[in-house]
Coordinates of C-alpha atoms and ligand atoms in Angstrom, one line a residue:
M1 CA -13.8 -24.4 29.0
M2 CA -11.3 -23.2 26.7
D3 CA -8.6 -20.3 28.0
F4 CA -10.2 -18.0 24.9
D5 CA -13.0 -17.5 22.6
L6 CA -10.6 -16.5 20.2
F7 CA -6.8 -16.0 19.8
V8 CA -5.2 -13.6 17.4
I9 CA -2.1 -14.2 16.2
G10 CA -0.2 -10.5 14.8
G11 CA -1.3 -7.4 16.3
G12 CA -1.1 -5.5 13.1
S13 CA -4.3 -3.4 11.5
G14 CA -6.5 -6.8 11.0
G15 CA -5.0 -8.6 14.0
V16 CA -6.1 -5.5 16.6
R17 CA -9.2 -4.3 15.2
C18 CA -10.5 -8.0 15.1
A19 CA -9.5 -8.5 18.1
R20 CA -10.6 -5.5 19.9
I21 CA -13.9 -5.6 18.3
A22 CA -14.6 -9.1 19.7
A23 CA -13.4 -8.3 23.0
G24 CA -15.9 -5.6 22.5
H25 CA -19.3 -7.5 22.1
G26 CA -18.3 -9.8 25.0
A27 CA -15.7 -12.2 24.0
R28 CA -13.0 -13.5 26.0
V29 CA -10.0 -12.7 23.4
G30 CA -6.4 -12.7 23.7
V31 CA -3.5 -11.5 21.2
A32 CA 0.0 -12.2 20.3
E33 CA 2.6 -10.0 18.6
A34 CA 6.2 -10.9 18.4
R35 CA 7.6 -7.8 16.7
F36 CA 5.3 -4.6 17.1
W37 CA 2.0 -3.7 17.7
G38 CA 0.7 -2.0 14.7
G39 CA 2.2 -4.1 12.7
T40 CA 3.6 -3.9 9.0
C41 CA 1.4 -0.4 8.4
V42 CA 2.6 2.1 11.7
N43 CA 6.0 0.2 12.1
V44 CA 7.7 -0.3 8.3
G45 CA 5.0 0.7 6.2
C46 CA 1.8 3.4 5.2
V47 CA 2.6 5.5 7.9
P48 CA 6.3 5.8 8.1
K49 CA 6.3 6.1 4.0
K50 CA 4.0 8.3 3.7
F51 CA 5.5 10.9 6.5
M52 CA 8.8 9.8 4.3
V53 CA 6.8 10.9 1.0
M54 CA 5.3 13.9 2.7
A55 CA 9.2 15.0 3.4
A56 CA 10.3 14.4 -0.3
E57 CA 7.5 16.7 -1.6
Y58 CA 8.5 19.9 0.9
G59 CA 11.4 20.0 -0.8
A60 CA 9.7 21.0 -4.8
T61 CA 7.2 22.8 -2.9
A62 CA 9.9 25.5 -1.6
E63 CA 11.0 25.5 -5.0
D64 CA 7.1 26.3 -6.3
A65 CA 7.0 28.4 -3.7
R66 CA 8.7 31.0 -5.9
G67 CA 6.4 30.9 -8.5
F68 CA 4.2 32.9 -5.6
G69 CA 6.3 35.3 -4.7
W70 CA 8.4 33.4 -2.3
D71 CA 11.9 34.0 -1.6
I72 CA 12.9 30.5 0.5
L73 CA 16.4 29.5 1.3
R74 CA 16.7 25.6 1.0
N75 CA 20.0 24.6 2.8
G76 CA 19.2 20.6 2.4
H77 CA 17.6 17.9 4.3
D78 CA 18.3 15.8 7.8
W79 CA 17.6 12.5 7.1
S80 CA 18.3 11.7 10.6
A81 CA 16.0 14.9 12.1
L82 CA 13.3 13.0 9.6
I83 CA 13.8 9.7 11.6
A84 CA 13.3 10.7 14.9
A85 CA 10.7 12.5 14.4
K86 CA 9.0 9.1 12.4
D87 CA 10.4 7.7 15.4
R88 CA 8.6 9.6 17.8
E89 CA 4.7 9.4 16.4
V90 CA 5.7 5.9 15.4
S91 CA 6.1 5.3 19.0
R92 CA 3.0 6.9 20.3
L93 CA 1.3 4.9 17.7
N94 CA 2.3 1.6 19.0
G95 CA 1.2 2.9 22.5
I96 CA -2.3 3.4 21.1
Y97 CA -2.7 0.0 19.8
R98 CA -1.5 -1.6 23.1
R99 CA -3.7 0.7 24.6
L100 CA -6.9 -0.2 22.5
L101 CA -6.9 -3.8 23.2
E102 CA -6.3 -3.3 27.0
N103 CA -9.2 -0.7 26.8
A104 CA -11.1 -3.7 25.3
G105 CA -10.7 -6.1 27.7
A106 CA -8.7 -8.1 25.4
K107 CA -5.6 -9.7 27.0
I108 CA -2.0 -8.8 25.1
F109 CA 0.6 -11.0 24.7
D110 CA 4.4 -9.7 23.8
A111 CA 5.0 -13.0 22.4
K112 CA 6.0 -15.5 19.0
A113 CA 2.7 -17.9 19.3
S114 CA 2.7 -20.8 17.7
F115 CA 0.0 -24.3 17.1
V116 CA 0.6 -26.9 19.5
D117 CA -2.6 -28.6 18.1
A118 CA -6.1 -27.0 16.2
H119 CA -7.1 -25.2 19.6
T120 CA -3.7 -25.0 21.5
L121 CA -1.2 -22.1 20.9
D122 CA 2.5 -21.9 22.6
V123 CA 2.5 -18.3 23.1
G124 CA 5.8 -17.4 24.6
G125 CA 6.8 -20.6 26.2
R126 CA 2.5 -20.5 27.7
R127 CA 0.1 -22.8 26.4
V128 CA -3.0 -21.2 25.8
T129 CA -6.0 -22.9 24.4
A130 CA -9.0 -21.4 22.4
E131 CA -12.4 -21.8 21.0
R132 CA -11.5 -20.1 17.5
I133 CA -8.1 -19.4 16.4
V134 CA -7.6 -16.1 13.7
I135 CA -4.7 -15.8 11.9
A136 CA -3.3 -12.6 11.2
T137 CA 0.5 -12.5 10.8
G138 CA 0.5 -10.2 7.7
G139 CA 3.4 -10.8 5.7
H140 CA 7.2 -9.7 4.8
P141 CA 9.1 -8.4 1.5
V142 CA 11.1 -10.5 -0.7
G143 CA 14.5 -9.5 -2.1
L144 CA 15.9 -11.6 -5.6
G145 CA 17.6 -14.9 -5.5
I146 CA 20.8 -13.3 -7.2
P147 CA 24.4 -13.0 -6.6
G148 CA 25.2 -10.7 -4.0
A149 CA 21.9 -10.6 -2.6
E150 CA 22.6 -10.1 1.0
H151 CA 24.3 -6.2 -0.2
A152 CA 20.8 -5.2 -1.0
A153 CA 18.7 -3.5 0.9
I154 CA 14.7 -4.1 1.5
S155 CA 12.2 -1.7 2.7
D156 CA 12.4 -2.6 6.4
D157 CA 15.9 -1.4 6.3
I158 CA 15.1 1.8 4.9
F159 CA 13.0 3.2 8.1
V160 CA 16.0 2.7 10.6
A161 CA 19.2 3.7 8.2
K162 CA 21.6 5.6 9.9
E163 CA 21.9 8.0 6.2
M164 CA 20.2 8.5 3.4
P165 CA 22.1 6.8 0.2
K166 CA 23.5 9.7 -2.0
R167 CA 22.5 7.3 -5.2
V168 CA 20.3 4.1 -5.0
A169 CA 19.0 1.7 -7.1
V170 CA 15.5 0.8 -6.5
I171 CA 14.5 -2.0 -7.5
G172 CA 11.1 -3.3 -8.8
S173 CA 8.2 -1.0 -10.2
G174 CA 5.2 -2.0 -7.9
Y175 CA 3.9 0.3 -5.0
I176 CA 7.0 0.4 -2.5
A177 CA 9.4 0.8 -5.1
V178 CA 7.5 3.9 -7.0
E179 CA 6.6 5.4 -3.4
F180 CA 10.4 5.0 -2.3
A181 CA 12.0 6.4 -5.6
G182 CA 9.8 9.2 -5.3
V183 CA 11.1 9.4 -1.6
F184 CA 15.2 9.1 -2.5
A185 CA 15.0 11.4 -5.7
G186 CA 12.5 14.1 -4.0
L187 CA 15.7 13.8 -1.1
G188 CA 17.6 14.9 -3.2
A189 CA 19.6 11.7 -4.5
Q190 CA 20.3 10.3 -8.1
T191 CA 18.0 7.6 -7.9
H192 CA 18.1 4.5 -10.9
L193 CA 14.2 2.4 -11.2
V194 CA 15.0 -0.8 -12.9
Y195 CA 11.7 -2.8 -13.6
R196 CA 11.6 -5.7 -16.0
Q197 CA 8.3 -4.7 -17.7
P198 CA 8.0 -2.0 -20.5
L199 CA 6.2 0.6 -17.8
P200 CA 6.6 1.0 -14.2
L201 CA 3.5 -0.8 -12.1
R202 CA 2.1 -3.5 -14.2
G203 CA -1.7 -4.3 -13.3
F204 CA -2.3 -0.3 -13.0
D205 CA -4.8 1.2 -16.1
E206 CA -2.0 1.3 -19.4
D207 CA -2.2 5.9 -19.5
L208 CA -2.1 5.8 -15.8
R209 CA 1.4 4.5 -15.9
V210 CA 2.3 6.0 -19.2
A211 CA 1.4 9.1 -17.6
L212 CA 3.5 7.9 -14.2
A213 CA 7.0 6.5 -16.2
E214 CA 7.4 10.7 -18.0
A215 CA 6.5 12.2 -14.2
L216 CA 9.0 9.8 -12.8
V217 CA 11.3 11.1 -15.4
Q218 CA 10.6 14.9 -15.1
N219 CA 11.4 14.8 -11.0
G220 CA 15.0 13.6 -12.2
I221 CA 14.3 9.4 -11.7
I222 CA 16.4 7.7 -14.2
L223 CA 14.5 5.0 -15.6
H224 CA 15.8 1.0 -16.7
P225 CA 12.9 -0.7 -18.2
G226 CA 12.9 -4.1 -19.7
T227 CA 16.0 -4.7 -17.2
T228 CA 16.6 -6.9 -14.4
P229 CA 19.2 -6.9 -11.6
V230 CA 21.3 -10.3 -12.2
A231 CA 23.9 -9.6 -9.6
V232 CA 24.8 -7.0 -6.6
T233 CA 28.7 -6.1 -5.5
A234 CA 29.8 -4.2 -2.7
D235 CA 32.8 -2.6 -2.6
G236 CA 34.4 0.0 -0.2
A237 CA 31.9 2.0 0.2
G238 CA 29.7 1.2 -2.7
K239 CA 27.7 -0.9 -4.0
Q240 CA 27.3 -2.4 -8.2
A241 CA 23.9 -3.2 -9.4
T242 CA 24.4 -5.3 -12.9
L243 CA 21.7 -5.1 -14.9
S244 CA 21.0 -7.8 -18.1
N245 CA 21.6 -5.3 -20.6
G246 CA 25.3 -5.1 -18.8
T247 CA 25.3 -1.5 -17.7
V248 CA 26.6 -1.5 -14.1
L249 CA 25.0 1.1 -11.5
E250 CA 27.4 1.9 -9.0
V251 CA 25.4 2.6 -6.4
D252 CA 25.7 3.7 -2.1
M253 CA 22.3 1.5 -1.8
V254 CA 20.9 -1.7 -3.9
F255 CA 17.1 -1.7 -2.7
F256 CA 15.0 -4.6 -3.8
A257 CA 11.1 -3.6 -3.9
T258 CA 10.0 -6.9 -5.4
G259 CA 7.6 -7.8 -3.5
R260 CA 6.1 -9.8 -0.5
A261 CA 5.6 -13.0 1.0
P262 CA 3.0 -14.0 3.9
N263 CA 4.4 -14.8 7.4
T264 CA 3.7 -18.7 7.8
E265 CA 7.1 -19.9 8.8
G266 CA 7.2 -21.0 12.4
L267 CA 3.4 -20.9 12.9
N268 CA 4.1 -24.9 12.9
L269 CA 0.4 -24.8 10.8
G270 CA 1.3 -28.6 10.2
A271 CA 0.4 -28.8 14.0
A272 CA -3.4 -27.8 13.2
G273 CA -3.9 -29.1 10.2
V274 CA -3.9 -25.8 8.6
N275 CA -2.6 -26.1 4.5
V276 CA -0.4 -23.3 3.1
G277 CA 0.0 -22.2 -0.6
A278 CA 3.0 -21.7 -2.8
R279 CA 3.8 -18.6 -1.5
G280 CA 2.9 -19.8 1.9
E281 CA -0.4 -18.0 1.7
I282 CA -3.1 -19.7 3.5
A283 CA -5.9 -20.1 1.6
V284 CA -9.3 -18.0 2.6
G285 CA -12.7 -18.0 1.0
A286 CA -15.4 -14.1 1.5
D287 CA -15.8 -16.0 5.2
L288 CA -12.1 -15.8 6.0
V289 CA -12.1 -19.5 7.2
T290 CA -9.4 -21.7 6.8
N291 CA -9.7 -25.5 5.8
V292 CA -10.3 -26.2 9.6
P293 CA -13.2 -24.8 10.2
H294 CA -12.7 -23.0 13.6
I295 CA -9.2 -21.4 12.3
Y296 CA -9.6 -17.9 10.2
A297 CA -6.8 -16.3 8.4
L298 CA -7.3 -12.3 7.4
G299 CA -5.0 -9.5 6.0
D300 CA -1.7 -9.9 4.2
V301 CA -1.4 -13.8 5.5
T302 CA -4.1 -14.9 2.9
D303 CA -2.3 -12.1 -0.3
R304 CA -5.1 -11.7 -1.6
M305 CA -5.4 -7.8 -1.8
N306 CA -2.7 -6.7 0.7
L307 CA -3.8 -3.6 1.8
T308 CA -3.9 -2.4 5.0
P309 CA -8.1 -1.2 5.0
V310 CA -9.0 -4.7 3.4
A311 CA -7.3 -6.2 7.1
T312 CA -9.1 -3.8 9.0
A313 CA -12.3 -4.4 7.5
E314 CA -12.1 -8.0 7.2
G315 CA -11.2 -8.2 11.3
H316 CA -14.2 -6.2 12.0
A317 CA -16.2 -8.2 9.7
L318 CA -15.2 -11.7 11.1
A319 CA -15.3 -10.2 14.8
D320 CA -18.9 -8.7 14.0
T321 CA -20.1 -11.9 12.3
L322 CA -18.7 -14.5 15.1
Y323 CA -19.6 -12.2 18.0
G324 CA -21.3 -9.2 17.2
N325 CA -24.7 -10.6 15.7
R326 CA -24.2 -9.1 12.8
P327 CA -22.8 -11.4 10.0
R328 CA -21.4 -10.1 7.0
E329 CA -18.6 -10.3 4.4
V330 CA -15.9 -7.9 2.9
S331 CA -16.2 -7.4 -0.8
L332 CA -13.0 -7.1 -2.7
E333 CA -15.0 -6.0 -5.9
Y334 CA -14.6 -1.9 -5.0
V335 CA -11.5 -1.9 -3.3
P336 CA -9.9 1.7 -4.0
T337 CA -6.0 2.1 -3.5
A338 CA -3.6 4.9 -4.3
V339 CA 0.0 4.7 -4.6
F340 CA 1.8 7.3 -3.0
S341 CA 4.2 8.2 -5.7
I342 CA 5.0 12.0 -6.5
P343 CA 2.7 12.6 -7.8
P344 CA 0.4 10.2 -6.2
I345 CA -1.9 7.6 -8.2
A346 CA -5.7 6.7 -7.3
T347 CA -7.7 4.6 -8.7
V348 CA -11.2 2.4 -7.8
G349 CA -12.3 -0.6 -10.2
P350 CA -11.3 -2.2 -13.1
T351 CA -8.6 -1.4 -15.6
E352 CA -9.6 0.5 -19.3
Q353 CA -7.8 -3.4 -20.4
Q354 CA -9.4 -5.4 -17.5
A355 CA -13.2 -3.5 -18.9
A356 CA -12.3 -4.1 -22.3
Q357 CA -12.5 -8.0 -21.9
S358 CA -15.2 -8.2 -19.7
M359 CA -17.7 -6.1 -20.4
E360 CA -19.8 -5.7 -23.5
G361 CA -18.7 -2.1 -24.2
I362 CA -16.9 0.5 -22.5
K363 CA -17.1 4.4 -22.5
I364 CA -13.8 5.9 -21.6
F365 CA -13.9 10.1 -20.5
M366 CA -10.1 11.4 -19.7
S367 CA -8.4 15.0 -19.1
R368 CA -5.1 15.6 -19.4
F369 CA -4.2 18.9 -18.1
T370 CA -1.6 21.3 -16.3
P371 CA -3.2 21.6 -12.6
M372 CA -3.7 25.3 -11.4
R373 CA -0.8 25.5 -9.1
H374 CA 1.5 25.2 -11.8
A375 CA 0.8 27.6 -14.0
L376 CA 2.6 29.7 -11.6
T377 CA 4.8 27.3 -10.4
G378 CA 5.9 26.7 -14.3
R379 CA 6.6 22.9 -13.1
A380 CA 6.1 20.4 -15.9
R381 CA 3.4 18.3 -14.4
K382 CA 0.1 17.5 -15.3
T383 CA -2.9 15.8 -13.8
L384 CA -4.2 12.2 -15.8
M385 CA -8.4 11.7 -14.6
K386 CA -10.0 8.8 -16.7
L387 CA -13.5 7.6 -16.2
I388 CA -14.8 3.9 -17.2
V389 CA -18.3 3.4 -17.4
D390 CA -20.3 0.8 -18.9
A391 CA -21.8 1.7 -22.1
R392 CA -24.9 -1.1 -21.1
T393 CA -26.3 0.5 -17.8
D394 CA -24.3 3.9 -18.1
K395 CA -22.5 2.9 -14.6
V396 CA -19.4 4.5 -13.6
V397 CA -17.3 1.1 -12.8
G398 CA -13.6 2.6 -12.8
A399 CA -11.7 5.7 -12.3
H400 CA -8.2 6.4 -12.1
M401 CA -6.4 9.6 -11.8
L402 CA -2.3 10.8 -11.5
G403 CA -2.3 14.1 -10.0
E404 CA -2.0 15.9 -6.3
D405 CA -4.3 15.0 -4.4
A406 CA -5.4 12.0 -6.1
P407 CA -5.7 9.8 -3.6
E408 CA -7.9 11.9 -1.4
I409 CA -10.3 13.4 -4.6
M410 CA -10.7 8.9 -5.3
Q411 CA -12.2 8.2 -2.0
G412 CA -15.0 10.1 -2.4
L413 CA -15.4 9.0 -5.8
A414 CA -15.1 5.0 -4.4
V415 CA -18.6 5.7 -2.8
A416 CA -19.8 6.9 -5.6
I417 CA -19.0 4.0 -7.2
V418 CA -19.8 1.5 -5.2
A419 CA -23.1 3.0 -4.8
G420 CA -23.9 2.4 -8.5
A421 CA -23.3 5.8 -9.8
T422 CA -24.4 6.9 -13.6
K423 CA -22.5 8.6 -15.8
A424 CA -25.9 10.9 -15.6
D425 CA -25.2 10.9 -11.9
F426 CA -21.7 12.3 -12.2
D427 CA -22.9 14.8 -15.2
R428 CA -25.6 16.1 -13.2
T429 CA -23.0 16.8 -9.8
I430 CA -22.3 20.5 -9.9
G431 CA -18.3 20.5 -9.4
I432 CA -16.3 22.8 -6.5
H433 CA -14.8 25.3 -8.5
P434 CA -11.8 25.7 -8.4
S435 CA -10.6 22.4 -8.1
A436 CA -9.2 19.4 -10.0
A437 CA -11.8 17.4 -8.5
E438 CA -14.2 19.2 -10.4
E439 CA -13.1 18.0 -14.1
F440 CA -14.2 14.1 -12.5
V441 CA -18.3 16.2 -13.0
T442 CA -17.4 18.2 -16.3
L443 CA -15.8 14.8 -18.3
R444 CA -17.8 15.3 -21.3
T445 CA -16.3 14.5 -24.9
Q446 CA -16.2 10.9 -24.8
T447 CA -12.2 9.3 -25.6
I448 CA -12.6 7.4 -28.6
R449 CA -10.0 5.2 -29.5
S450 CA -8.9 4.1 -33.4
Ligands
NDP501 P1 4.7 -5.7 -5.5 O1 3.9 -6.9 -6.1 O2 3.7 -4.3 -6.6 O3 5.6 -5.5 -7.3 C1 7.0 -5.6 -6.5 C2 7.6 -5.6 -7.8 O4 8.9 -6.5 -7.9 C3 6.9 -5.6 -9.4 O5 7.8 -4.4 -10.1 C4 7.6 -7.4 -10.1 O6 8.0 -6.6 -11.5 C5 9.1 -7.1 -9.6 N1 9.5 -8.2 -9.2 C6 9.0 -9.4 -8.6 N2 10.1 -10.1 -8.7 C7 10.4 -10.2 -9.3 C8 12.1 -10.4 -10.9 N3 12.0 -11.7 -9.9 N4 12.9 -10.4 -11.0 C9 12.4 -8.6 -11.4 N5 11.3 -7.9 -10.7 C10 10.7 -9.1 -10.5 O7 5.4 -5.5 -4.3 P2 5.2 -4.6 -3.4 O8 6.8 -5.0 -2.6 O9 5.8 -3.0 -4.3 O10 4.3 -4.2 -2.4 C11 4.1 -5.0 -2.0 C12 2.6 -5.0 -1.8 O11 2.2 -4.2 -0.8 C13 1.4 -4.3 -2.7 O12 1.0 -5.2 -3.8 C14 0.8 -3.7 -1.8 O13 -0.5 -4.6 -1.7 C15 1.3 -3.9 -0.7 N6 1.5 -1.7 -1.1 C16 0.4 -0.9 -0.8 C17 1.1 0.2 -0.2 C18 -0.4 1.1 -0.9 O14 -0.9 0.8 -0.5 N7 0.3 2.8 -1.1 C19 2.2 0.7 -0.7 C20 3.0 -0.6 -0.3 C21 3.2 -1.2 -0.8 P3 6.8 -7.3 -12.4 O15 5.7 -6.5 -12.6 O16 7.1 -7.6 -14.1 O17 5.8 -8.4 -11.4

């Protein structure tokens, strides 16, 4: 008899959910985490990042309040107070994750696990055997292999930085780059955003990308499109980022936000016969099974859709399938996502460009307006909302928004879209007035592309 029915490697969002639910179904579960319970999201990702975005937003909110009659004196921002408050909340969440597992009856190991053979793991020097094994080890940030790269920071470093940089060059224009550019600029740093595309956020809807670039400039961020850094140097107190167009940016921090790679090194996957791809990712289908039938992988280590709620949904579905007599797979078709830029972006379904390529006919409904709040603040900030409709079936297949509260609004729209709502369903829904969200149910004029 094996020591465990299920052993989960990795105590991040996906691994913890899988272990907890499987243990709740009565399986004998072990779970190992070498770094921190809650993984990237809780410790060096979504949660502390969102606190930082909120901190950055308060500065502008204090300014905006003047438009409503407030006279607020801003005395500057205390970075160390923010980091301390964030640390307190993160350690509270660490404890919750541990306790959730213990209360569910899982055995937890604060240790690194690696394969000895297909059913045996070395967990912190101890051998354990398991009928089934789940790899949920997540990913890590990767910088650029350019001269002087060792002088640059990655996202993990920001969360423990002793000081806020006063001048920063953010490299990349994906989720992390755009989010942290907003944080730095909002907290008062001179912020450069250096990216190789003509517009930020490759892969997102073009109208959103254009509107985002405008919003970034309005927030004081200096954009360097179509460029990449070729070298980083450190000279005394400062750092220099030399760009491909010859510009040299003199800053306090060069921040690589240039993507993440799966954590598979050190797992000794070869001993179990588990295949990995070129980026170290573990290939799985919707059933989350690797090429070894009793070994599974989920979340960022599979490098498909690297989002916390996808990993938790996968962990839950796998545990229910294996031990809960409720087999199911997670659909990655209409996964809503948000970028916590300032203002934020939220989206579900294909972009207009993707829909135009894959569908026979589409209709676009779009609106761009000044949100009510800014009628009084005078802040030049616009909201963009867009619906993509399948012209054949009238189904709404995509919704995109840049503007305040976009993530809060998009979650509900995602339910409607997953449920197959048509444009006529949107049209017969009564709006909530006055709100920005009501615009999504009052869009009547089709946007005609020439
Ligand atoms: P992304 O893949 O989103 O973006 C990487 C950025 O780095 C892109 O702008 C890319 O440019 C650029 N880049 C990559 N290689 C190079 C290179 N050699 N030279 C110049 N530029 C380069 O990665 P992130 O690090 O921002 O985030 C990783 C993932 O984590 C996200 O994709 C997302 O899945 C997840 N995440 C989700 C969040 C959320 O839900 N809010 C928040 C943060 C992360 P190009 O576009 O040209 O390839």
